[in-house]
Amino acid sequence: MLNIKKIIGSIVVGVTLGVGAYGYMYLSKPEITEANSKSPYINSIAELKEEPIIGLKMFEANNNYGYLSGTIVKTGEVENSITEIVIAQPDRFHVKFFPDSNDKKVFIEAVNDGKIVQIKEENGEITESTPLPTQNIMELQSLKESSKDNNEVRLNLNGTFLPIGNVNEMLHPEMYVQSVFRRGDMNTLGEEKYLERDVTLIEIVNAQLKIGNRQVFWIDNKTGIVLKTVLYDDDAEVQSQYFESVEFN
């Protein structure tokens, strides 16, 4: 049985420390000097924002839709799971997470009614927590510094950061921008259709990925939501995460 309290604890620790892709402090690319030439960031936020799909869509994803429902599938060597989500902006969601895609009888469920997040474990035990706000303490502490530098990533969680499912980066794509997109070489591959929606394909290489050596993103042109992402080791697919179905209203 999955221990939800441990999961919540991990999330809280990640939020508190502001580490990695789930950090909540702004990240800015330093000026390259001898003192900081070891910076892991090769792309500045200002440069990334010049790409319309990033600057106008991925950074503004929460503002680009009011309602979203869909099913996200994750496949790979480590995890094969399913996450069913319904989101109503700004601060309501219902999510069901199936850790094993082959066993739909075992799942964890979470609901945000705008005031409280309730998580129901597979054994029926319910825990409660407070929704993560749009602006957090660390962001408030960084306001003075951010006023000096507009080259930053500030996450707009909007009460829709999901405590289960491991799909937040797809729903809050600025997380990908502040991590993978800043660390790798970016190539725009063009546009195509996915789930009958217009998407832009962006490839990131040389980003020091934990799995594989390049990652491709299918980004919804209207909302900026990541509808699909695949990790490759050269040409071999090693992990994928994708909407099997999606509906916006």
PDB file of N, CA and C in Angstrom, residues 113-214:
ATOM      1  N   ASP A 113     -11.531  21.232  -3.202  1.00  0.00           N
ATOM      2  CA  ASP A 113     -12.814  21.912  -3.357  1.00  0.00           C
ATOM      3  C   ASP A 113     -12.671  23.428  -3.329  1.00  0.00           C
ATOM      4  N   GLY A 114     -11.427  23.902  -3.390  1.00  0.00           N
ATOM      5  CA  GLY A 114     -11.160  25.324  -3.336  1.00  0.00           C
ATOM      6  C   GLY A 114     -10.673  25.783  -1.979  1.00  0.00           C
ATOM      7  N   LYS A 115     -10.867  24.930  -0.961  1.00  0.00           N
ATOM      8  CA  LYS A 115     -10.456  25.283   0.392  1.00  0.00           C
ATOM      9  C   LYS A 115      -9.533  24.233   1.002  1.00  0.00           C
ATOM     10  N   ILE A 116      -9.870  22.975   0.797  1.00  0.00           N
ATOM     11  CA  ILE A 116      -9.118  21.876   1.396  1.00  0.00           C
ATOM     12  C   ILE A 116      -8.827  20.816   0.334  1.00  0.00           C
ATOM     13  N   VAL A 117      -7.627  20.237   0.389  1.00  0.00           N
ATOM     14  CA  VAL A 117      -7.285  19.088  -0.444  1.00  0.00           C
ATOM     15  C   VAL A 117      -7.455  17.832   0.399  1.00  0.00           C
ATOM     16  N   GLN A 118      -8.289  16.922  -0.065  1.00  0.00           N
ATOM     17  CA  GLN A 118      -8.484  15.648   0.612  1.00  0.00           C
ATOM     18  C   GLN A 118      -7.895  14.534  -0.249  1.00  0.00           C
ATOM     19  N   ILE A 119      -7.135  13.669   0.378  1.00  0.00           N
ATOM     20  CA  ILE A 119      -6.516  12.541  -0.313  1.00  0.00           C
ATOM     21  C   ILE A 119      -7.007  11.252   0.315  1.00  0.00           C
ATOM     22  N   LYS A 120      -7.548  10.387  -0.514  1.00  0.00           N
ATOM     23  CA  LYS A 120      -8.082   9.110  -0.048  1.00  0.00           C
ATOM     24  C   LYS A 120      -7.182   7.981  -0.510  1.00  0.00           C
ATOM     25  N   GLU A 121      -6.616   7.272   0.460  1.00  0.00           N
ATOM     26  CA  GLU A 121      -5.751   6.146   0.132  1.00  0.00           C
ATOM     27  C   GLU A 121      -6.575   4.955  -0.332  1.00  0.00           C
ATOM     28  N   GLU A 122      -5.888   3.959  -0.838  1.00  0.00           N
ATOM     29  CA  GLU A 122      -6.585   2.780  -1.347  1.00  0.00           C
ATOM     30  C   GLU A 122      -7.291   2.006  -0.243  1.00  0.00           C
ATOM     31  N   ASN A 123      -6.876   2.210   1.021  1.00  0.00           N
ATOM     32  CA  ASN A 123      -7.540   1.540   2.137  1.00  0.00           C
ATOM     33  C   ASN A 123      -8.695   2.359   2.698  1.00  0.00           C
ATOM     34  N   GLY A 124      -8.975   3.521   2.097  1.00  0.00           N
ATOM     35  CA  GLY A 124     -10.075   4.355   2.537  1.00  0.00           C
ATOM     36  C   GLY A 124      -9.684   5.453   3.506  1.00  0.00           C
ATOM     37  N   GLU A 125      -8.450   5.430   4.009  1.00  0.00           N
ATOM     38  CA  GLU A 125      -8.008   6.470   4.934  1.00  0.00           C
ATOM     39  C   GLU A 125      -7.923   7.816   4.214  1.00  0.00           C
ATOM     40  N   ILE A 126      -8.379   8.881   4.860  1.00  0.00           N
ATOM     41  CA  ILE A 126      -8.415  10.207   4.254  1.00  0.00           C
ATOM     42  C   ILE A 126      -7.496  11.153   5.023  1.00  0.00           C
ATOM     43  N   THR A 127      -6.657  11.870   4.291  1.00  0.00           N
ATOM     44  CA  THR A 127      -5.823  12.914   4.878  1.00  0.00           C
ATOM     45  C   THR A 127      -6.176  14.237   4.221  1.00  0.00           C
ATOM     46  N   GLU A 128      -5.907  15.335   4.939  1.00  0.00           N
ATOM     47  CA  GLU A 128      -6.236  16.656   4.416  1.00  0.00           C
ATOM     48  C   GLU A 128      -5.015  17.562   4.450  1.00  0.00           C
ATOM     49  N   SER A 129      -4.975  18.499   3.510  1.00  0.00           N
ATOM     50  CA  SER A 129      -3.903  19.481   3.463  1.00  0.00           C
ATOM     51  C   SER A 129      -4.443  20.756   2.849  1.00  0.00           C
ATOM     52  N   THR A 130      -3.644  21.809   2.912  1.00  0.00           N
ATOM     53  CA  THR A 130      -4.038  23.095   2.346  1.00  0.00           C
ATOM     54  C   THR A 130      -3.527  23.193   0.921  1.00  0.00           C
ATOM     55  N   PRO A 131      -4.339  23.683  -0.026  1.00  0.00           N
ATOM     56  CA  PRO A 131      -3.866  23.825  -1.415  1.00  0.00           C
ATOM     57  C   PRO A 131      -2.647  24.737  -1.480  1.00  0.00           C
ATOM     58  N   LEU A 132      -1.717  24.407  -2.376  1.00  0.00           N
ATOM     59  CA  LEU A 132      -0.557  25.265  -2.566  1.00  0.00           C
ATOM     60  C   LEU A 132      -1.004  26.528  -3.292  1.00  0.00           C
ATOM     61  N   PRO A 133      -0.655  27.700  -2.778  1.00  0.00           N
ATOM     62  CA  PRO A 133      -1.152  28.952  -3.350  1.00  0.00           C
ATOM     63  C   PRO A 133      -0.406  29.358  -4.609  1.00  0.00           C
ATOM     64  N   THR A 134      -0.932  30.380  -5.259  1.00  0.00           N
ATOM     65  CA  THR A 134      -0.268  30.922  -6.440  1.00  0.00           C
ATOM     66  C   THR A 134       1.062  31.544  -6.052  1.00  0.00           C
ATOM     67  N   GLN A 135       1.082  32.288  -4.972  1.00  0.00           N
ATOM     68  CA  GLN A 135       2.312  32.935  -4.531  1.00  0.00           C
ATOM     69  C   GLN A 135       2.672  32.403  -3.168  1.00  0.00           C
ATOM     70  N   ASN A 136       3.910  31.936  -3.024  1.00  0.00           N
ATOM     71  CA  ASN A 136       4.311  31.327  -1.772  1.00  0.00           C
ATOM     72  C   ASN A 136       5.309  32.202  -1.035  1.00  0.00           C
ATOM     73  N   ILE A 137       5.697  31.747   0.130  1.00  0.00           N
ATOM     74  CA  ILE A 137       6.569  32.541   0.990  1.00  0.00           C
ATOM     75  C   ILE A 137       7.898  32.839   0.310  1.00  0.00           C
ATOM     76  N   MET A 138       8.471  31.850  -0.344  1.00  0.00           N
ATOM     77  CA  MET A 138       9.766  32.068  -0.979  1.00  0.00           C
ATOM     78  C   MET A 138       9.673  33.116  -2.076  1.00  0.00           C
ATOM     79  N   GLU A 139       8.558  33.107  -2.828  1.00  0.00           N
ATOM     80  CA  GLU A 139       8.385  34.124  -3.861  1.00  0.00           C
ATOM     81  C   GLU A 139       8.285  35.506  -3.232  1.00  0.00           C
ATOM     82  N   LEU A 140       7.566  35.615  -2.127  1.00  0.00           N
ATOM     83  CA  LEU A 140       7.455  36.897  -1.447  1.00  0.00           C
ATOM     84  C   LEU A 140       8.820  37.381  -0.977  1.00  0.00           C
ATOM     85  N   GLN A 141       9.628  36.459  -0.490  1.00  0.00           N
ATOM     86  CA  GLN A 141      10.955  36.823  -0.012  1.00  0.00           C
ATOM     87  C   GLN A 141      11.865  37.271  -1.152  1.00  0.00           C
ATOM     88  N   SER A 142      11.564  36.816  -2.370  1.00  0.00           N
ATOM     89  CA  SER A 142      12.433  37.140  -3.497  1.00  0.00           C
ATOM     90  C   SER A 142      11.973  38.360  -4.284  1.00  0.00           C
ATOM     91  N   LEU A 143      10.894  39.022  -3.845  1.00  0.00           N
ATOM     92  CA  LEU A 143      10.364  40.141  -4.608  1.00  0.00           C
ATOM     93  C   LEU A 143      11.386  41.263  -4.790  1.00  0.00           C
ATOM     94  N   LYS A 144      12.141  41.576  -3.732  1.00  0.00           N
ATOM     95  CA  LYS A 144      13.125  42.643  -3.843  1.00  0.00           C
ATOM     96  C   LYS A 144      14.178  42.321  -4.897  1.00  0.00           C
ATOM     97  N   GLU A 145      14.634  41.058  -4.887  1.00  0.00           N
ATOM     98  CA  GLU A 145      15.634  40.669  -5.867  1.00  0.00           C
ATOM     99  C   GLU A 145      15.053  40.622  -7.272  1.00  0.00           C
ATOM    100  N   SER A 146      13.829  40.099  -7.390  1.00  0.00           N
ATOM    101  CA  SER A 146      13.232  39.968  -8.710  1.00  0.00           C
ATOM    102  C   SER A 146      12.970  41.325  -9.342  1.00  0.00           C
ATOM    103  N   SER A 147      12.795  42.364  -8.519  1.00  0.00           N
ATOM    104  CA  SER A 147      12.580  43.684  -9.076  1.00  0.00           C
ATOM    105  C   SER A 147      13.827  44.200  -9.769  1.00  0.00           C
ATOM    106  N   LYS A 148      14.962  43.602  -9.436  1.00  0.00           N
ATOM    107  CA  LYS A 148      16.215  44.000 -10.065  1.00  0.00           C
ATOM    108  C   LYS A 148      16.500  43.195 -11.333  1.00  0.00           C
ATOM    109  N   ASP A 149      15.818  42.062 -11.485  1.00  0.00           N
ATOM    110  CA  ASP A 149      16.119  41.166 -12.596  1.00  0.00           C
ATOM    111  C   ASP A 149      14.836  40.504 -13.055  1.00  0.00           C
ATOM    112  N   ASN A 150      14.414  40.762 -14.293  1.00  0.00           N
ATOM    113  CA  ASN A 150      13.180  40.163 -14.794  1.00  0.00           C
ATOM    114  C   ASN A 150      13.426  38.833 -15.493  1.00  0.00           C
ATOM    115  N   ASN A 151      14.631  38.313 -15.356  1.00  0.00           N
ATOM    116  CA  ASN A 151      14.989  37.048 -15.986  1.00  0.00           C
ATOM    117  C   ASN A 151      14.763  35.918 -14.983  1.00  0.00           C
ATOM    118  N   GLU A 152      13.507  35.510 -14.808  1.00  0.00           N
ATOM    119  CA  GLU A 152      13.155  34.606 -13.722  1.00  0.00           C
ATOM    120  C   GLU A 152      12.026  33.671 -14.125  1.00  0.00           C
ATOM    121  N   VAL A 153      11.868  32.605 -13.359  1.00  0.00           N
ATOM    122  CA  VAL A 153      10.720  31.710 -13.488  1.00  0.00           C
ATOM    123  C   VAL A 153       9.978  31.735 -12.165  1.00  0.00           C
ATOM    124  N   ARG A 154       8.711  32.127 -12.217  1.00  0.00           N
ATOM    125  CA  ARG A 154       7.880  32.102 -11.014  1.00  0.00           C
ATOM    126  C   ARG A 154       6.667  31.230 -11.318  1.00  0.00           C
ATOM    127  N   LEU A 155       6.513  30.170 -10.555  1.00  0.00           N
ATOM    128  CA  LEU A 155       5.475  29.190 -10.833  1.00  0.00           C
ATOM    129  C   LEU A 155       4.101  29.701 -10.422  1.00  0.00           C
ATOM    130  N   ASN A 156       3.151  29.549 -11.322  1.00  0.00           N
ATOM    131  CA  ASN A 156       1.779  29.955 -11.057  1.00  0.00           C
ATOM    132  C   ASN A 156       0.948  28.706 -10.786  1.00  0.00           C
ATOM    133  N   LEU A 157       0.997  28.215  -9.558  1.00  0.00           N
ATOM    134  CA  LEU A 157       0.343  26.947  -9.224  1.00  0.00           C
ATOM    135  C   LEU A 157      -1.172  27.060  -9.235  1.00  0.00           C
ATOM    136  N   ASN A 158      -1.694  28.217  -8.843  1.00  0.00           N
ATOM    137  CA  ASN A 158      -3.126  28.493  -8.998  1.00  0.00           C
ATOM    138  C   ASN A 158      -4.013  27.497  -8.277  1.00  0.00           C
ATOM    139  N   GLY A 159      -3.500  26.868  -7.213  1.00  0.00           N
ATOM    140  CA  GLY A 159      -4.294  25.893  -6.484  1.00  0.00           C
ATOM    141  C   GLY A 159      -4.496  24.574  -7.200  1.00  0.00           C
ATOM    142  N   THR A 160      -3.773  24.372  -8.325  1.00  0.00           N
ATOM    143  CA  THR A 160      -3.984  23.146  -9.115  1.00  0.00           C
ATOM    144  C   THR A 160      -2.738  22.259  -9.152  1.00  0.00           C
ATOM    145  N   PHE A 161      -1.860  22.413  -8.178  1.00  0.00           N
ATOM    146  CA  PHE A 161      -0.723  21.506  -8.048  1.00  0.00           C
ATOM    147  C   PHE A 161      -1.236  20.207  -7.444  1.00  0.00           C
ATOM    148  N   LEU A 162      -1.126  19.116  -8.179  1.00  0.00           N
ATOM    149  CA  LEU A 162      -1.728  17.846  -7.774  1.00  0.00           C
ATOM    150  C   LEU A 162      -0.803  17.092  -6.815  1.00  0.00           C
ATOM    151  N   PRO A 163      -1.315  16.583  -5.695  1.00  0.00           N
ATOM    152  CA  PRO A 163      -0.482  15.875  -4.720  1.00  0.00           C
ATOM    153  C   PRO A 163      -0.178  14.436  -5.110  1.00  0.00           C
ATOM    154  N   ILE A 164      -0.829  13.927  -6.146  1.00  0.00           N
ATOM    155  CA  ILE A 164      -0.589  12.556  -6.597  1.00  0.00           C
ATOM    156  C   ILE A 164      -0.552  12.544  -8.127  1.00  0.00           C
ATOM    157  N   GLY A 165       0.057  11.514  -8.692  1.00  0.00           N
ATOM    158  CA  GLY A 165       0.025  11.316 -10.121  1.00  0.00           C
ATOM    159  C   GLY A 165       1.297  11.641 -10.875  1.00  0.00           C
ATOM    160  N   ASN A 166       2.157  12.481 -10.315  1.00  0.00           N
ATOM    161  CA  ASN A 166       3.429  12.820 -10.967  1.00  0.00           C
ATOM    162  C   ASN A 166       3.246  13.402 -12.372  1.00  0.00           C
ATOM    163  N   VAL A 167       2.240  14.271 -12.521  1.00  0.00           N
ATOM    164  CA  VAL A 167       1.967  14.862 -13.835  1.00  0.00           C
ATOM    165  C   VAL A 167       2.008  16.392 -13.795  1.00  0.00           C
ATOM    166  N   ASN A 168       2.490  16.971 -12.704  1.00  0.00           N
ATOM    167  CA  ASN A 168       2.420  18.422 -12.549  1.00  0.00           C
ATOM    168  C   ASN A 168       3.199  19.192 -13.606  1.00  0.00           C
ATOM    169  N   GLU A 169       4.308  18.658 -14.056  1.00  0.00           N
ATOM    170  CA  GLU A 169       5.097  19.376 -15.056  1.00  0.00           C
ATOM    171  C   GLU A 169       4.352  19.508 -16.382  1.00  0.00           C
ATOM    172  N   MET A 170       3.497  18.555 -16.691  1.00  0.00           N
ATOM    173  CA  MET A 170       2.718  18.657 -17.914  1.00  0.00           C
ATOM    174  C   MET A 170       1.648  19.738 -17.791  1.00  0.00           C
ATOM    175  N   LEU A 171       1.067  19.861 -16.584  1.00  0.00           N
ATOM    176  CA  LEU A 171       0.004  20.828 -16.345  1.00  0.00           C
ATOM    177  C   LEU A 171       0.554  22.216 -16.032  1.00  0.00           C
ATOM    178  N   HIS A 172       1.746  22.267 -15.480  1.00  0.00           N
ATOM    179  CA  HIS A 172       2.422  23.526 -15.170  1.00  0.00           C
ATOM    180  C   HIS A 172       3.747  23.529 -15.934  1.00  0.00           C
ATOM    181  N   PRO A 173       3.691  23.736 -17.241  1.00  0.00           N
ATOM    182  CA  PRO A 173       4.875  23.539 -18.089  1.00  0.00           C
ATOM    183  C   PRO A 173       6.019  24.494 -17.800  1.00  0.00           C
ATOM    184  N   GLU A 174       5.772  25.587 -17.045  1.00  0.00           N
ATOM    185  CA  GLU A 174       6.890  26.441 -16.669  1.00  0.00           C
ATOM    186  C   GLU A 174       7.899  25.678 -15.816  1.00  0.00           C
ATOM    187  N   MET A 175       7.462  24.562 -15.211  1.00  0.00           N
ATOM    188  CA  MET A 175       8.399  23.697 -14.483  1.00  0.00           C
ATOM    189  C   MET A 175       9.435  23.107 -15.432  1.00  0.00           C
ATOM    190  N   TYR A 176       8.980  22.651 -16.593  1.00  0.00           N
ATOM    191  CA  TYR A 176       9.916  22.149 -17.596  1.00  0.00           C
ATOM    192  C   TYR A 176      10.829  23.262 -18.094  1.00  0.00           C
ATOM    193  N   VAL A 177      10.267  24.469 -18.244  1.00  0.00           N
ATOM    194  CA  VAL A 177      11.072  25.588 -18.735  1.00  0.00           C
ATOM    195  C   VAL A 177      12.199  25.894 -17.761  1.00  0.00           C
ATOM    196  N   GLN A 178      11.909  25.881 -16.466  1.00  0.00           N
ATOM    197  CA  GLN A 178      12.925  26.258 -15.490  1.00  0.00           C
ATOM    198  C   GLN A 178      13.953  25.158 -15.265  1.00  0.00           C
ATOM    199  N   SER A 179      13.677  23.967 -15.768  1.00  0.00           N
ATOM    200  CA  SER A 179      14.626  22.874 -15.562  1.00  0.00           C
ATOM    201  C   SER A 179      15.234  22.423 -16.878  1.00  0.00           C
ATOM    202  N   VAL A 180      14.551  21.554 -17.601  1.00  0.00           N
ATOM    203  CA  VAL A 180      15.099  20.949 -18.818  1.00  0.00           C
ATOM    204  C   VAL A 180      15.399  21.993 -19.891  1.00  0.00           C
ATOM    205  N   PHE A 181      14.474  22.934 -20.094  1.00  0.00           N
ATOM    206  CA  PHE A 181      14.632  23.905 -21.179  1.00  0.00           C
ATOM    207  C   PHE A 181      15.826  24.830 -20.941  1.00  0.00           C
ATOM    208  N   ARG A 182      16.173  25.084 -19.697  1.00  0.00           N
ATOM    209  CA  ARG A 182      17.284  25.987 -19.403  1.00  0.00           C
ATOM    210  C   ARG A 182      18.624  25.284 -19.507  1.00  0.00           C
ATOM    211  N   ARG A 183      18.601  23.964 -19.384  1.00  0.00           N
ATOM    212  CA  ARG A 183      19.870  23.236 -19.292  1.00  0.00           C
ATOM    213  C   ARG A 183      20.318  22.625 -20.618  1.00  0.00           C
ATOM    214  N   GLY A 184      19.443  22.621 -21.628  1.00  0.00           N
ATOM    215  CA  GLY A 184      19.795  21.921 -22.858  1.00  0.00           C
ATOM    216  C   GLY A 184      19.679  22.769 -24.103  1.00  0.00           C
ATOM    217  N   ASP A 185      20.145  22.216 -25.207  1.00  0.00           N
ATOM    218  CA  ASP A 185      20.022  22.872 -26.512  1.00  0.00           C
ATOM    219  C   ASP A 185      18.620  22.617 -27.049  1.00  0.00           C
ATOM    220  N   MET A 186      17.937  23.677 -27.445  1.00  0.00           N
ATOM    221  CA  MET A 186      16.545  23.580 -27.856  1.00  0.00           C
ATOM    222  C   MET A 186      16.415  23.661 -29.364  1.00  0.00           C
ATOM    223  N   ASN A 187      15.627  22.743 -29.915  1.00  0.00           N
ATOM    224  CA  ASN A 187      15.318  22.742 -31.348  1.00  0.00           C
ATOM    225  C   ASN A 187      13.807  22.669 -31.533  1.00  0.00           C
ATOM    226  N   THR A 188      13.252  23.603 -32.299  1.00  0.00           N
ATOM    227  CA  THR A 188      11.835  23.544 -32.636  1.00  0.00           C
ATOM    228  C   THR A 188      11.679  22.691 -33.877  1.00  0.00           C
ATOM    229  N   LEU A 189      10.960  21.586 -33.757  1.00  0.00           N
ATOM    230  CA  LEU A 189      10.865  20.602 -34.832  1.00  0.00           C
ATOM    231  C   LEU A 189       9.711  20.860 -35.791  1.00  0.00           C
ATOM    232  N   GLY A 190       8.781  21.751 -35.400  1.00  0.00           N
ATOM    233  CA  GLY A 190       7.650  22.043 -36.276  1.00  0.00           C
ATOM    234  C   GLY A 190       6.326  21.788 -35.586  1.00  0.00           C
ATOM    235  N   GLU A 191       5.260  21.728 -36.374  1.00  0.00           N
ATOM    236  CA  GLU A 191       3.919  21.536 -35.841  1.00  0.00           C
ATOM    237  C   GLU A 191       3.265  20.301 -36.447  1.00  0.00           C
ATOM    238  N   GLU A 192       2.325  19.713 -35.697  1.00  0.00           N
ATOM    239  CA  GLU A 192       1.550  18.582 -36.201  1.00  0.00           C
ATOM    240  C   GLU A 192       0.267  18.485 -35.381  1.00  0.00           C
ATOM    241  N   LYS A 193      -0.508  17.456 -35.616  1.00  0.00           N
ATOM    242  CA  LYS A 193      -1.736  17.216 -34.869  1.00  0.00           C
ATOM    243  C   LYS A 193      -1.504  16.113 -33.835  1.00  0.00           C
ATOM    244  N   TYR A 194      -2.046  16.331 -32.638  1.00  0.00           N
ATOM    245  CA  TYR A 194      -2.050  15.295 -31.619  1.00  0.00           C
ATOM    246  C   TYR A 194      -3.372  15.382 -30.881  1.00  0.00           C
ATOM    247  N   LEU A 195      -4.095  14.276 -30.803  1.00  0.00           N
ATOM    248  CA  LEU A 195      -5.437  14.243 -30.223  1.00  0.00           C
ATOM    249  C   LEU A 195      -6.330  15.310 -30.859  1.00  0.00           C
ATOM    250  N   GLU A 196      -6.154  15.485 -32.168  1.00  0.00           N
ATOM    251  CA  GLU A 196      -6.941  16.428 -32.962  1.00  0.00           C
ATOM    252  C   GLU A 196      -6.706  17.883 -32.545  1.00  0.00           C
ATOM    253  N   ARG A 197      -5.565  18.140 -31.918  1.00  0.00           N
ATOM    254  CA  ARG A 197      -5.201  19.495 -31.535  1.00  0.00           C
ATOM    255  C   ARG A 197      -3.878  19.873 -32.197  1.00  0.00           C
ATOM    256  N   ASP A 198      -3.727  21.161 -32.492  1.00  0.00           N
ATOM    257  CA  ASP A 198      -2.479  21.653 -33.066  1.00  0.00           C
ATOM    258  C   ASP A 198      -1.420  21.730 -31.969  1.00  0.00           C
ATOM    259  N   VAL A 199      -0.267  21.128 -32.230  1.00  0.00           N
ATOM    260  CA  VAL A 199       0.814  21.122 -31.249  1.00  0.00           C
ATOM    261  C   VAL A 199       2.121  21.541 -31.906  1.00  0.00           C
ATOM    262  N   THR A 200       3.019  22.073 -31.084  1.00  0.00           N
ATOM    263  CA  THR A 200       4.387  22.392 -31.502  1.00  0.00           C
ATOM    264  C   THR A 200       5.328  21.397 -30.862  1.00  0.00           C
ATOM    265  N   LEU A 201       6.243  20.840 -31.652  1.00  0.00           N
ATOM    266  CA  LEU A 201       7.215  19.883 -31.142  1.00  0.00           C
ATOM    267  C   LEU A 201       8.531  20.604 -30.860  1.00  0.00           C
ATOM    268  N   ILE A 202       9.021  20.439 -29.630  1.00  0.00           N
ATOM    269  CA  ILE A 202      10.307  21.009 -29.232  1.00  0.00           C
ATOM    270  C   ILE A 202      11.189  19.899 -28.688  1.00  0.00           C
ATOM    271  N   GLU A 203      12.423  19.859 -29.161  1.00  0.00           N
ATOM    272  CA  GLU A 203      13.392  18.861 -28.728  1.00  0.00           C
ATOM    273  C   GLU A 203      14.464  19.537 -27.872  1.00  0.00           C
ATOM    274  N   ILE A 204      14.813  18.881 -26.762  1.00  0.00           N
ATOM    275  CA  ILE A 204      15.884  19.350 -25.893  1.00  0.00           C
ATOM    276  C   ILE A 204      16.962  18.275 -25.833  1.00  0.00           C
ATOM    277  N   VAL A 205      18.185  18.650 -26.134  1.00  0.00           N
ATOM    278  CA  VAL A 205      19.311  17.708 -26.073  1.00  0.00           C
ATOM    279  C   VAL A 205      20.391  18.287 -25.161  1.00  0.00           C
ATOM    280  N   ASN A 206      21.270  17.411 -24.700  1.00  0.00           N
ATOM    281  CA  ASN A 206      22.400  17.800 -23.849  1.00  0.00           C
ATOM    282  C   ASN A 206      21.950  18.507 -22.577  1.00  0.00           C
ATOM    283  N   ALA A 207      20.878  18.012 -21.965  1.00  0.00           N
ATOM    284  CA  ALA A 207      20.332  18.666 -20.778  1.00  0.00           C
ATOM    285  C   ALA A 207      20.653  17.922 -19.487  1.00  0.00           C
ATOM    286  N   GLN A 208      21.592  17.001 -19.521  1.00  0.00           N
ATOM    287  CA  GLN A 208      21.966  16.225 -18.344  1.00  0.00           C
ATOM    288  C   GLN A 208      20.747  15.505 -17.757  1.00  0.00           C
ATOM    289  N   LEU A 209      20.016  14.835 -18.613  1.00  0.00           N
ATOM    290  CA  LEU A 209      18.823  14.123 -18.189  1.00  0.00           C
ATOM    291  C   LEU A 209      19.201  12.890 -17.370  1.00  0.00           C
ATOM    292  N   LYS A 210      18.331  12.531 -16.430  1.00  0.00           N
ATOM    293  CA  LYS A 210      18.581  11.336 -15.620  1.00  0.00           C
ATOM    294  C   LYS A 210      18.364  10.075 -16.442  1.00  0.00           C
ATOM    295  N   ILE A 211      17.443  10.153 -17.398  1.00  0.00           N
ATOM    296  CA  ILE A 211      17.161   9.016 -18.263  1.00  0.00           C
ATOM    297  C   ILE A 211      17.281   9.489 -19.706  1.00  0.00           C
ATOM    298  N   GLY A 212      18.037   8.776 -20.526  1.00  0.00           N
ATOM    299  CA  GLY A 212      18.172   9.133 -21.928  1.00  0.00           C
ATOM    300  C   GLY A 212      19.041  10.359 -22.137  1.00  0.00           C
ATOM    301  N   ASN A 213      19.152  10.769 -23.417  1.00  0.00           N
ATOM    302  CA  ASN A 213      19.994  11.920 -23.740  1.00  0.00           C
ATOM    303  C   ASN A 213      19.257  13.013 -24.516  1.00  0.00           C
ATOM    304  N   ARG A 214      17.968  12.822 -24.766  1.00  0.00           N
ATOM    305  CA  ARG A 214      17.180  13.896 -25.382  1.00  0.00           C
ATOM    306  C   ARG A 214      15.712  13.703 -25.030  1.00  0.00           C
TER     307      ARG A 214
END
